[in-house]
Amino acid sequence: MSEVENKHTQEDAVESPEVYFAPIVKLKDVVVKTHEEDEDPIFKMRAKLFRFDGEAKEWKERGTGDIKLLKHKKTGKVRVLMRRDKTLKVCANHYITDDMVLSPNVGSDRSWVWNVAADLVDDVAERQVLAIRFANSENANKFKDAFEDAREVNKKIASGSTNESSEEKNEPAKKDEDAEKEEEEATKDDPKEEKPQADTKEDEEEKKDAAEEKKD
């Protein structure tokens, strides 16, 4: 291509109008809820999660991502939540109960194992044996401290709710007892009606004298 032709094509390209294609369909903004809006993260750290397959008798990887301890703003309860990288699919989701104990994984100082009675993943709650592995032992110990603190928090909340429910059950009985006591006290304080007494001899003589005076 000659210089004249090249120059001509460049001028045509500069002078060509901008083309705009209006979208045929307008998409509305969609608000995606994570169900974490009412919770505050109190712990977050990257780790790899495994679950034990009882039938195959082996550990299977569940995913790699950030494991979080989330505290509910109203109830104060703490749960474990972990999502896989990129897909953000849930691979661990359960509350920390009093019977959950972190045990060191055999041959590793950066891994913990614990039993879960109901791990809610894919809308299905299943009993699982989980294991988690961190980058180093320091991170693993930080997770253990946070996990055990959360367990104590949930334990206190559970015991408090139990006491409240028992107190509520006993309230009607207490009210009945108080009402009965009030009735007894009120009955004691009520003035008793005095029965009319029979006339004495003196009263009869006074009545006779009064009658004779009237005759006179």
Short mmCIF file of C-alpha atoms in Angstrom, two decimals:
data_model
loop_
_atom_site.label_atom_id
_atom_site.label_comp_id
_atom_site.label_asym_id
_atom_site.label_seq_id
_atom_site.Cartn_x
_atom_site.Cartn_y
_atom_site.Cartn_z
CA MET A 1 0.00 0.00 0.00
CA SER A 2 1.33 3.42 -0.97
CA GLU A 3 1.68 6.28 1.44
CA VAL A 4 -1.18 8.15 -0.25
CA GLU A 5 -3.57 5.25 0.12
CA ASN A 6 -2.52 4.66 3.73
CA LYS A 7 -3.09 8.33 4.54
CA HIS A 8 -6.49 8.20 2.88
CA THR A 9 -7.63 5.20 4.90
CA GLN A 10 -6.47 6.83 8.14
CA GLU A 11 -8.50 9.96 7.35
CA ASP A 12 -11.58 7.84 6.60
CA ALA A 13 -11.15 6.00 9.88
CA VAL A 14 -10.93 9.22 11.85
CA GLU A 15 -13.90 10.78 10.14
CA SER A 16 -16.13 7.70 10.45
CA PRO A 17 -19.04 8.34 12.85
CA GLU A 18 -19.32 6.45 16.14
CA VAL A 19 -21.92 3.71 16.05
CA TYR A 20 -24.10 3.10 19.16
CA PHE A 21 -26.42 0.15 19.56
CA ALA A 22 -29.13 0.58 22.18
CA PRO A 23 -29.78 -2.50 24.31
CA ILE A 24 -32.92 -4.40 23.41
CA VAL A 25 -33.58 -5.62 26.95
CA LYS A 26 -32.82 -3.60 30.05
CA LEU A 27 -31.72 -5.73 32.99
CA LYS A 28 -32.70 -4.67 36.49
CA ASP A 29 -30.26 -4.71 39.37
CA VAL A 30 -30.73 -7.87 41.41
CA VAL A 31 -29.92 -7.85 45.12
CA VAL A 32 -28.28 -11.14 46.08
CA LYS A 33 -28.65 -12.04 49.77
CA THR A 34 -25.95 -14.10 51.43
CA HIS A 35 -27.94 -14.61 54.67
CA GLU A 36 -25.00 -13.01 56.46
CA GLU A 37 -26.57 -9.56 56.64
CA ASP A 38 -27.68 -9.99 60.27
CA GLU A 39 -24.31 -11.32 61.44
CA ASP A 40 -20.91 -9.90 62.32
CA PRO A 41 -17.71 -11.79 61.42
CA ILE A 42 -15.58 -12.35 64.54
CA PHE A 43 -13.02 -14.61 62.84
CA LYS A 44 -11.90 -15.10 59.23
CA MET A 45 -8.98 -17.08 57.85
CA ARG A 46 -8.10 -19.00 54.71
CA ALA A 47 -8.02 -22.80 55.03
CA LYS A 48 -8.80 -26.10 53.32
CA LEU A 49 -11.74 -28.22 54.49
CA PHE A 50 -12.17 -31.99 54.33
CA ARG A 51 -14.96 -34.41 55.26
CA PHE A 52 -14.59 -38.07 56.18
CA ASP A 53 -16.37 -40.51 53.87
CA GLY A 54 -17.50 -43.37 56.08
CA GLU A 55 -18.19 -45.75 53.19
CA ALA A 56 -14.89 -45.21 51.43
CA LYS A 57 -13.02 -44.85 54.73
CA GLU A 58 -11.08 -41.84 53.48
CA TRP A 59 -10.90 -38.05 53.66
CA LYS A 60 -12.39 -36.09 50.76
CA GLU A 61 -11.72 -32.44 50.04
CA ARG A 62 -14.71 -30.15 50.41
CA GLY A 63 -13.14 -26.91 49.33
CA THR A 64 -10.63 -24.12 49.88
CA GLY A 65 -11.62 -20.66 51.01
CA ASP A 66 -12.19 -18.39 54.00
CA ILE A 67 -13.64 -20.02 57.09
CA LYS A 68 -15.63 -17.56 59.18
CA LEU A 69 -17.19 -17.44 62.62
CA LEU A 70 -20.32 -15.29 62.39
CA LYS A 71 -22.11 -13.84 65.42
CA HIS A 72 -25.79 -12.99 65.10
CA LYS A 73 -26.58 -9.38 65.96
CA LYS A 74 -29.77 -10.18 67.92
CA THR A 75 -29.38 -13.66 69.38
CA GLY A 76 -25.59 -13.53 69.83
CA LYS A 77 -25.21 -17.12 68.59
CA VAL A 78 -22.06 -18.01 66.64
CA ARG A 79 -21.92 -20.32 63.64
CA VAL A 80 -19.26 -21.67 61.30
CA LEU A 81 -19.54 -20.69 57.65
CA MET A 82 -17.12 -21.52 54.84
CA ARG A 83 -17.47 -20.89 51.11
CA ARG A 84 -15.37 -22.18 48.25
CA ASP A 85 -13.21 -19.75 46.31
CA LYS A 86 -14.64 -18.33 43.06
CA THR A 87 -17.94 -20.25 43.18
CA LEU A 88 -18.70 -19.09 46.76
CA LYS A 89 -20.58 -22.34 47.28
CA VAL A 90 -21.14 -23.23 50.94
CA CYS A 91 -19.02 -26.14 52.14
CA ALA A 92 -19.55 -25.76 55.92
CA ASN A 93 -22.48 -24.24 57.79
CA HIS A 94 -23.37 -25.11 61.38
CA TYR A 95 -23.71 -23.64 64.87
CA ILE A 96 -21.02 -24.42 67.41
CA THR A 97 -22.54 -26.61 70.11
CA ASP A 98 -21.29 -27.61 73.53
CA ASP A 99 -20.33 -31.13 72.41
CA MET A 100 -18.00 -29.94 69.62
CA VAL A 101 -14.36 -30.48 70.54
CA LEU A 102 -11.41 -29.77 68.25
CA SER A 103 -9.01 -32.71 68.19
CA PRO A 104 -5.54 -32.50 66.62
CA ASN A 105 -5.25 -34.37 63.35
CA VAL A 106 -2.74 -37.22 63.43
CA GLY A 107 0.68 -36.17 62.22
CA SER A 108 -0.17 -32.46 61.79
CA ASP A 109 0.11 -29.42 64.04
CA ARG A 110 -1.92 -27.22 61.70
CA SER A 111 -5.07 -29.31 61.34
CA TRP A 112 -8.15 -29.96 63.52
CA VAL A 113 -10.92 -32.55 63.43
CA TRP A 114 -14.43 -32.24 64.92
CA ASN A 115 -17.86 -33.90 64.73
CA VAL A 116 -20.94 -32.02 63.53
CA ALA A 117 -24.43 -33.30 64.27
CA ALA A 118 -26.12 -31.18 61.58
CA ASP A 119 -24.02 -29.46 58.92
CA LEU A 120 -26.38 -27.57 56.60
CA VAL A 121 -24.98 -27.64 53.06
CA ASP A 122 -27.13 -27.57 49.89
CA ASP A 123 -30.22 -27.19 52.11
CA VAL A 124 -29.59 -30.63 53.64
CA ALA A 125 -28.50 -31.08 57.27
CA GLU A 126 -26.18 -34.07 57.65
CA ARG A 127 -23.97 -35.53 60.33
CA GLN A 128 -20.33 -35.00 59.34
CA VAL A 129 -16.79 -35.48 60.56
CA LEU A 130 -14.85 -32.44 59.36
CA ALA A 131 -11.16 -31.63 59.25
CA ILE A 132 -9.61 -28.27 58.51
CA ARG A 133 -6.00 -27.45 57.60
CA PHE A 134 -4.35 -24.05 57.86
CA ALA A 135 -1.15 -22.65 56.40
CA ASN A 136 0.73 -22.98 59.70
CA SER A 137 0.31 -23.97 63.34
CA GLU A 138 -0.07 -20.35 64.45
CA ASN A 139 -3.18 -19.87 62.31
CA ALA A 140 -4.50 -23.22 63.49
CA ASN A 141 -4.17 -22.18 67.13
CA LYS A 142 -5.89 -18.85 66.45
CA PHE A 143 -8.83 -20.74 64.97
CA LYS A 144 -8.97 -23.05 67.99
CA ASP A 145 -9.05 -20.13 70.44
CA ALA A 146 -11.83 -18.39 68.50
CA PHE A 147 -13.76 -21.66 68.13
CA GLU A 148 -13.63 -22.44 71.86
CA ASP A 149 -14.62 -18.87 72.80
CA ALA A 150 -17.62 -19.13 70.49
CA ARG A 151 -18.57 -22.46 72.04
CA GLU A 152 -18.66 -20.87 75.50
CA VAL A 153 -20.78 -18.00 74.19
CA ASN A 154 -23.34 -20.38 72.67
CA LYS A 155 -23.32 -22.47 75.84
CA LYS A 156 -24.23 -19.46 77.99
CA ILE A 157 -26.98 -18.44 75.57
CA ALA A 158 -28.42 -21.96 75.57
CA SER A 159 -28.39 -22.19 79.38
CA GLY A 160 -29.94 -18.73 79.67
CA SER A 161 -32.80 -19.60 77.33
CA THR A 162 -33.41 -22.83 79.26
CA ASN A 163 -33.64 -20.94 82.55
CA GLU A 164 -35.99 -18.38 81.05
CA SER A 165 -38.31 -21.07 79.70
CA SER A 166 -38.40 -22.86 83.07
CA GLU A 167 -39.13 -19.57 84.84
CA GLU A 168 -41.96 -18.86 82.41
CA LYS A 169 -43.44 -22.29 83.14
CA ASN A 170 -43.26 -21.68 86.89
CA GLU A 171 -44.78 -18.20 86.68
CA PRO A 172 -48.45 -19.38 86.52
CA ALA A 173 -47.94 -21.62 89.57
CA LYS A 174 -46.34 -18.74 91.48
CA LYS A 175 -49.19 -16.44 90.53
CA ASP A 176 -51.76 -18.98 91.78
CA GLU A 177 -49.91 -19.35 95.07
CA ASP A 178 -49.72 -15.57 95.50
CA ALA A 179 -53.41 -15.24 94.73
CA GLU A 180 -54.30 -17.89 97.31
CA LYS A 181 -52.18 -16.13 99.95
CA GLU A 182 -53.85 -12.81 99.21
CA GLU A 183 -57.27 -14.40 99.55
CA GLU A 184 -56.34 -15.93 102.90
CA GLU A 185 -55.01 -12.62 104.21
CA ALA A 186 -58.08 -10.81 102.96
CA THR A 187 -60.32 -13.34 104.68
CA LYS A 188 -58.45 -12.88 107.96
CA ASP A 189 -58.77 -9.13 107.82
CA ASP A 190 -62.53 -9.12 107.03
CA PRO A 191 -64.62 -7.85 109.98
CA LYS A 192 -66.83 -10.59 111.43
CA GLU A 193 -70.53 -9.93 111.93
CA GLU A 194 -71.54 -9.79 115.56
CA LYS A 195 -74.42 -12.07 116.51
CA PRO A 196 -77.23 -10.49 118.59
CA GLN A 197 -76.97 -11.46 122.24
CA ALA A 198 -79.92 -12.54 124.38
CA ASP A 199 -81.41 -9.98 126.78
CA THR A 200 -80.23 -10.21 130.40
CA LYS A 201 -82.51 -9.95 133.47
CA GLU A 202 -81.55 -6.33 133.98
CA ASP A 203 -82.59 -5.50 130.45
CA GLU A 204 -85.97 -7.17 130.98
CA GLU A 205 -86.60 -5.19 134.22
CA GLU A 206 -85.71 -1.92 132.46
CA LYS A 207 -88.16 -2.74 129.70
CA LYS A 208 -90.96 -3.41 132.31
CA ASP A 209 -90.29 -0.13 134.10
CA ALA A 210 -90.41 1.74 130.82
CA ALA A 211 -93.74 0.11 129.96
CA GLU A 212 -95.30 1.01 133.36
CA GLU A 213 -94.20 4.64 132.98
CA LYS A 214 -95.93 4.85 129.63
CA LYS A 215 -99.19 3.52 131.16
CA ASP A 216 -99.12 6.12 133.94
#
